[in-house]
Each structure stands twice: as C-alpha cells, then as structure tokens.
Coordinates of C-alpha atoms in Angstrom, one line a residue:
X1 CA -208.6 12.2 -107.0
X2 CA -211.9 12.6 -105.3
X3 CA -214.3 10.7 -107.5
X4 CA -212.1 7.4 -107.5
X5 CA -209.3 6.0 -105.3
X6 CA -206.4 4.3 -107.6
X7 CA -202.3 4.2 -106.7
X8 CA -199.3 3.0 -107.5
X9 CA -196.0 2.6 -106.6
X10 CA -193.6 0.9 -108.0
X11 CA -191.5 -1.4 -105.9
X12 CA -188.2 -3.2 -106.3
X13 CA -188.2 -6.1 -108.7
X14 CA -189.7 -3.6 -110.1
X15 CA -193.0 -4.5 -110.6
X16 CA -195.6 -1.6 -111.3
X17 CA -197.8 -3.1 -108.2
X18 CA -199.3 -1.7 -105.3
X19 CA -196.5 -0.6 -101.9
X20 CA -197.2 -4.0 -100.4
X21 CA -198.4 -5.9 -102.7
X22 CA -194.5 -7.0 -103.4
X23 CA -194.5 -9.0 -100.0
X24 CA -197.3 -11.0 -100.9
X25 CA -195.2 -13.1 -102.9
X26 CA -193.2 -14.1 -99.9
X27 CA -189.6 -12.7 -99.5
X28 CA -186.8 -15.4 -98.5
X29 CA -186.0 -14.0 -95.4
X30 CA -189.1 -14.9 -92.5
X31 CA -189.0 -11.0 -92.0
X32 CA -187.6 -8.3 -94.1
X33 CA -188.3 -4.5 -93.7
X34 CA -188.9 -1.6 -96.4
X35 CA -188.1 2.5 -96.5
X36 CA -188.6 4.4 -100.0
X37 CA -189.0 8.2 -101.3
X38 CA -190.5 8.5 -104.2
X39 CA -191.3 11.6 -106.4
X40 CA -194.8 10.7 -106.6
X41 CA -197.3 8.2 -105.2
X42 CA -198.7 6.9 -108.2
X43 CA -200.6 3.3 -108.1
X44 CA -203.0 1.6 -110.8
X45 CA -201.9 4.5 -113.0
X46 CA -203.0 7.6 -111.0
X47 CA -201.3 9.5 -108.3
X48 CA -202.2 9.2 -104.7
X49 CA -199.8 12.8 -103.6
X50 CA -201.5 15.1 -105.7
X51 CA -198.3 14.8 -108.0
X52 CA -195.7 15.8 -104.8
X53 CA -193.1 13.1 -103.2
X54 CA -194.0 10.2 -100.7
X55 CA -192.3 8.7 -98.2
X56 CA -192.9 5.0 -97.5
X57 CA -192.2 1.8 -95.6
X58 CA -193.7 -1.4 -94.0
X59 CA -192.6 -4.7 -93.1
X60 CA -193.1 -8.0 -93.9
X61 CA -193.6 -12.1 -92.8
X62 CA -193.6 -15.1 -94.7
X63 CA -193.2 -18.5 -93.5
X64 CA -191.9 -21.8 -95.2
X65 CA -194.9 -22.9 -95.1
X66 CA -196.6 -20.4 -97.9
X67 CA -198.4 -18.1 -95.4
X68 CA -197.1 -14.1 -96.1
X69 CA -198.4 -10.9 -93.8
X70 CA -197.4 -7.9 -93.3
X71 CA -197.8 -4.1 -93.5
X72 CA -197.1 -1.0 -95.6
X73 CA -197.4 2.7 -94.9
X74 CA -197.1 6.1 -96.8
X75 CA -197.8 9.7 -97.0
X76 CA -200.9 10.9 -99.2
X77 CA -202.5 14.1 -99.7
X78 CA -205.6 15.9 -98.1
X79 CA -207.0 16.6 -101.5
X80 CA -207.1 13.1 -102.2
X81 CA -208.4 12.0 -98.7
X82 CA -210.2 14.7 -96.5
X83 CA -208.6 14.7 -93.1
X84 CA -205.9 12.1 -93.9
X85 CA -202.2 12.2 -94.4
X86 CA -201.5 8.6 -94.1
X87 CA -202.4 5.3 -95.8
X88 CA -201.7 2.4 -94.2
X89 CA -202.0 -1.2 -95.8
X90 CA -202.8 -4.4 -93.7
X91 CA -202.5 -7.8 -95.6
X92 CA -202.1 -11.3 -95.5
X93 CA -202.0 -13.7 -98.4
X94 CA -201.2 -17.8 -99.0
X95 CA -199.6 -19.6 -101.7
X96 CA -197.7 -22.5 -103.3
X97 CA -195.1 -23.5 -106.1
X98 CA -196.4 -25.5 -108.4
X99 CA -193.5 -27.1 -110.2
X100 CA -190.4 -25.1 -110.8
X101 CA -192.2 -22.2 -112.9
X102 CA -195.7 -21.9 -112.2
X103 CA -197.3 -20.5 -108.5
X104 CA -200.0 -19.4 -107.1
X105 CA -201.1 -16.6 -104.1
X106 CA -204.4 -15.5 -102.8
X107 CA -205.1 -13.4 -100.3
X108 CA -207.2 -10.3 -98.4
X109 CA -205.4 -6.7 -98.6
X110 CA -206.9 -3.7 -96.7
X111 CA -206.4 0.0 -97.5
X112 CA -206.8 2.0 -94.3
X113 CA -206.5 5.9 -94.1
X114 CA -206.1 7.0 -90.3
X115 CA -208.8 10.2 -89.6
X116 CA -210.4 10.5 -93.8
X117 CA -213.6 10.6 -93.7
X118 CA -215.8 12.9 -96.7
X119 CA -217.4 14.5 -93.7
X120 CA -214.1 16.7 -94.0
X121 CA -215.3 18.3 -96.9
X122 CA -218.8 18.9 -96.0
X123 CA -220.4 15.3 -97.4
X124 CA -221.9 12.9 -95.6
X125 CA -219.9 11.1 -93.0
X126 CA -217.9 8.1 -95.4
X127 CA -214.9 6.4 -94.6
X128 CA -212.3 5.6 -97.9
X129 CA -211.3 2.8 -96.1
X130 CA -211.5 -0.7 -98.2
X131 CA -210.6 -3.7 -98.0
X132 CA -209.7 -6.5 -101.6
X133 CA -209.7 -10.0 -102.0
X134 CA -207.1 -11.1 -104.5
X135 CA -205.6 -13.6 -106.2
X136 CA -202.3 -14.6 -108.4
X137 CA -201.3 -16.9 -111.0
X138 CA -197.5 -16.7 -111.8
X139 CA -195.0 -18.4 -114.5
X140 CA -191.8 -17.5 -113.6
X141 CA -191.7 -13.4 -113.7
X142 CA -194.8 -13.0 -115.6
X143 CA -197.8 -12.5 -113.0
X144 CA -201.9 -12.5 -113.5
X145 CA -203.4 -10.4 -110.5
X146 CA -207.4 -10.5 -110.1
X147 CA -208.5 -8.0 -107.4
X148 CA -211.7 -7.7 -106.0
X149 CA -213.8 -4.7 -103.7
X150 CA -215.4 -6.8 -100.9
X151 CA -216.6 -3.3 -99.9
X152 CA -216.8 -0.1 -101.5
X153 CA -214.0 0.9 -103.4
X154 CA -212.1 3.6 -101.3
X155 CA -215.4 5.1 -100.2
X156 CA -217.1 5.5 -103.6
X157 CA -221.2 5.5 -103.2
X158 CA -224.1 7.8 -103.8
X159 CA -223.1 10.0 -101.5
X160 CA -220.6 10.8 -104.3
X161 CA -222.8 11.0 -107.1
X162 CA -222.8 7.5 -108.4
X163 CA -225.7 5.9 -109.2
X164 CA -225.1 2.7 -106.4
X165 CA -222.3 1.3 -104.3
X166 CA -219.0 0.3 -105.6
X167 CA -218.3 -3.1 -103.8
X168 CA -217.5 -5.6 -106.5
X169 CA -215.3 -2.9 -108.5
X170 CA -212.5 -4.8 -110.0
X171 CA -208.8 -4.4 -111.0
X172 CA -207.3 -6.9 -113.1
X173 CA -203.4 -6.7 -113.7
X174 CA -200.6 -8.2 -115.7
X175 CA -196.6 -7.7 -114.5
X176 CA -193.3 -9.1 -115.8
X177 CA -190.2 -8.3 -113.6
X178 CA -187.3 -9.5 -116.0
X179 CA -184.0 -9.8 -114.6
X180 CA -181.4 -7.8 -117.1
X181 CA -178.3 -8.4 -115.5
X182 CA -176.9 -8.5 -112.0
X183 CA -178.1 -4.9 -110.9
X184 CA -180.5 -4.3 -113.7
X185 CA -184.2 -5.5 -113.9
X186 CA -187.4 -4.3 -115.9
X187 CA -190.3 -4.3 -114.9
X188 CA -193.7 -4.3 -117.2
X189 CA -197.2 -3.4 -116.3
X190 CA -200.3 -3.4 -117.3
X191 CA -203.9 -3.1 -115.6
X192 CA -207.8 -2.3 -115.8
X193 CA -210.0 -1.0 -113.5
X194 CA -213.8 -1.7 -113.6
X195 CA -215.9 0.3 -111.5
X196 CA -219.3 -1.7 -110.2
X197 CA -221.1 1.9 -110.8
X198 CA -221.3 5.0 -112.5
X199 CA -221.9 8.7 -112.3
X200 CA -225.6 9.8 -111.9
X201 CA -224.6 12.8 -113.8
X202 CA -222.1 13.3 -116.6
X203 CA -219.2 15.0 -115.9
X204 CA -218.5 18.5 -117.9
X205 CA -216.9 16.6 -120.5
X206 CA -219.8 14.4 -121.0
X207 CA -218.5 11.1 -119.3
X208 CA -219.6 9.2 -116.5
X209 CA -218.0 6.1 -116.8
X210 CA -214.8 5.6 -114.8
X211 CA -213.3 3.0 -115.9
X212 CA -209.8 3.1 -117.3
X213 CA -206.8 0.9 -118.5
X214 CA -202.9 1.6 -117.3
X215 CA -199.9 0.8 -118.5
X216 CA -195.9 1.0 -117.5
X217 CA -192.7 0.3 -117.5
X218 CA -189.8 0.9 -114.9
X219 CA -186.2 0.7 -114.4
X220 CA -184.2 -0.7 -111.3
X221 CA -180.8 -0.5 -110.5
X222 CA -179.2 -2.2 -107.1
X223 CA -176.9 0.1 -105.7
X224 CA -175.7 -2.0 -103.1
X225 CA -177.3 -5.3 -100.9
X226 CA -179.8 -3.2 -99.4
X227 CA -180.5 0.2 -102.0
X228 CA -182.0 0.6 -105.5
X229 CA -182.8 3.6 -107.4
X230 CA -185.6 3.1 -109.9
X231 CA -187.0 5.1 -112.1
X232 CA -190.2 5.2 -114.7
X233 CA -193.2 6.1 -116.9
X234 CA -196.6 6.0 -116.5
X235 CA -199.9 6.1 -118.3
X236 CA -203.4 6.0 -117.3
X237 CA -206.6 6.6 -120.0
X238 CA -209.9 7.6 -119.8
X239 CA -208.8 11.4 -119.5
X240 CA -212.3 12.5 -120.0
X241 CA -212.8 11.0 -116.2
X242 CA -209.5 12.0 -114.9
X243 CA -208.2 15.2 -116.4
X244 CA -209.7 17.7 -114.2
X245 CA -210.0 15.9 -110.9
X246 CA -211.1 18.2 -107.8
X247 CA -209.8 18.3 -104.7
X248 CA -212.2 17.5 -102.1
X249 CA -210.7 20.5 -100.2
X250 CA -211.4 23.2 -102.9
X251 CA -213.2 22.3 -106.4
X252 CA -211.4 24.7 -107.6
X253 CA -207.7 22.9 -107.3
X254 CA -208.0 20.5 -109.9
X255 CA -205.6 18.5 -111.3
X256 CA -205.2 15.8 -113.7
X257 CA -204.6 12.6 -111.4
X258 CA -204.0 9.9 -114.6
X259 CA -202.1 10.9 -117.7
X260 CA -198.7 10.2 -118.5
X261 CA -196.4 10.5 -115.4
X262 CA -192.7 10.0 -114.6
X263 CA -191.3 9.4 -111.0
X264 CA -188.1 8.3 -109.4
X265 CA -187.8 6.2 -106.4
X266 CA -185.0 5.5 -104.2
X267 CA -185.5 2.2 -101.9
X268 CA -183.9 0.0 -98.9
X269 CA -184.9 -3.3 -97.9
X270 CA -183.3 -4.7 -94.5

C-alpha cells in the first residue's frame, strides 16, 4: 500500500468504519474498553496488514454532555509503513440528538504511526502521520460520514510521485447497522475516496488517478455481554491503481491491497 494510505476495520454494531471511529458516537458507559483479532486490517476498502491478522484495542470517553475521546491501536505492516509496526489513533469528537431519530457528531481524528517515516525505504524523510476533520449526520442506524485531510493524506506528496500535496483529500461514507435480532446485526457500507492529487506519471497500467469507491457488508454475532464474532466481505475498485501495489520495502513484493476480501474478527468490549 505504498502509493495511498486507506483501512478498515470492521467494528461491533458492525459498521464497516474505521477502529475508532465506533466511539465517536459515544458509548453509554462514561468509559468502555476494546480488544479484537482480526484476520486482516482492512479499512476504506484496502488492507492495512499486507493481507495477515491484526491485533487491536483502545479505549474510550464520552460524557452526558455530548463530548466523546478516546484512543485506538493496532498492528500494521512494514510494507505498508517503513519502520512502523503500530498505528495508533487519537480522537475526540461532539455531538447532539436531535429529536428521537436524527443526531449529529463532528469531530478531529488523528492517525499516528510510532517510528514510519519514507526515509526507511531510501525517500526523502516524510512522516504518514495525518490528522481528519470529520463530521456525521445520523437517522437512526443509517449514518452520512464526511472526512476531511487537514494535512497530507498519510504522507502522500511529490516526494511520492504525485503531482502536489494531498491535504484536502476526502472520504465520504455511508453505514447502516440494522439490528436483526437479539445477537444478530448487519452492517452496510459504503464509501469514496477522493484524492486532492494525482500521479505525475502513469502507472504501468496506464492510470494515475487514485481515487476509488468501496463497498461492504458484515455479520455480527454477540456471543456473550462482552464477545462477538463477526465476519465479512469486502470490495474496493479502481484495480488499475491497486492491483499491484509495492511494498515500500522491496518493489518487487507486490500485492493487491483493494479487491474483494473476506476477514473474520473476534471482539470484547469491557
């Protein structure tokens, strides 16, 4: 994934959102904690592990008041993020009912990655480090999700190839999480990134555009008060872009990082 930084993982509720992004709508309890293994770290529709497992966890405020915070952790992979192993998320968001089925959330959410930097595989010295503003518009489980780079977009610049820098780059997303029973829920996504540049030169298949649209759908089951098993499907387009992705380790590991994936999760909450 070293031309573009995009993950997701699917939390419980089951929405296909980013790891944290779950707390942002402000859990019932002032502080609740999170622990999850998941086959692969996939988020906005392309894996973040290089296709192997993650293990992941954070914790979380909100107060009565409508203010949430919190933080959010997992493992990621070298090839991906030069000199990194972890990602760790930092955000903070506020919000308010508005009646019984509307609400709204906005917020900041940064993406940090302890010791990457592109100086690891012999470019010039760039952190992947970025930070979003964001905001939410939700009727009951149906959710609108604008996102927005307020720097560049996980370290994506010329020093990459592209033609500018990326702050501005934008994901917009749509997510249902529908209730099907006691232990059962669904949960719908889908999502578009737009990039606020583009690839001096074409890629080998003649692309430099890239910009793609995700979609999925996931499965949740509550084991018990505190564990859930989920499981699910993926897709991300623009394959052109994503199909044979280096690693910034060896351009000759390549791998397609979007595509149609599967993945299972098992996760507490405490």
């Amino acid at each position: 994934m070293s031309l573009s930084r995009c993950v997701m993982s699917v939390v419980l509720l089951g929405s296909v959102v980013d790891g944290g992004a779950l707390a942002e709508d402000a859990p019932v309890a002032p502080v609740t904690g999170n622990v999850a293994l998941v086959t692969d770290y996939v988020f906005r529709g392309l894996t973040q592990s290089w296709g192997h497992p993650a293990i992941q966890g954070g914790a979380d405020y909100a107060s009565p008041n409508g203010f949430a915070a919190g933080f959010w952790g997992s493992s990621i992979s070298d090839r991906s993020y030069p000199g990194g192993s972890m990602e760790l998320d930092l955000y903070a968001s506020y919000g308010h009912a508005i009646g019984s089925d509307w609400s709204w959330r906005a917020g900041l959410y940064g993406y940090l990655y302890p010791g990457a930097n592109l100086d690891h595989a012999g470019l010039a010295p760039r952190s992947l480090n970025t930070v979003e503003a964001n905001a939410a518009l939700s009727w009951k489980w149906l959710t609108l999700k604008y996102n927005r780079a307020l720097t560049d977009y996980f370290g994506i610049d010329v020093e990459q190839g592209y033609r500018g820098n990326s702050k501005g780059s934008v994901y917009l997303q749509l997510d249902a999480a529908i209730p099907l029973g006691e232990r059962w829920s669904l949960a719908l996504h889908a999502g578009h990134a737009h990039y606020a540049t583009t690839l001096v030169t074409p890629l080998a298949s003649g692309t430099r555009d890239p910009d793609y649209s995700d979609v999925g759908a996931t499965l949740a089951y509550q084991l018990d008060r505190h564990w859930s098993l989920s499981g699910g499907l993926v897709h991300a387009g623009n394959g052109a872009f994503y199909r044979h992705t280096p690693s910034f380790l060896d351009a000759r590991d390549t791998r397609n990082v979007g595509g149609t994936r599967g993945f299972l999760m098992l996760q507490g909450h405490f």
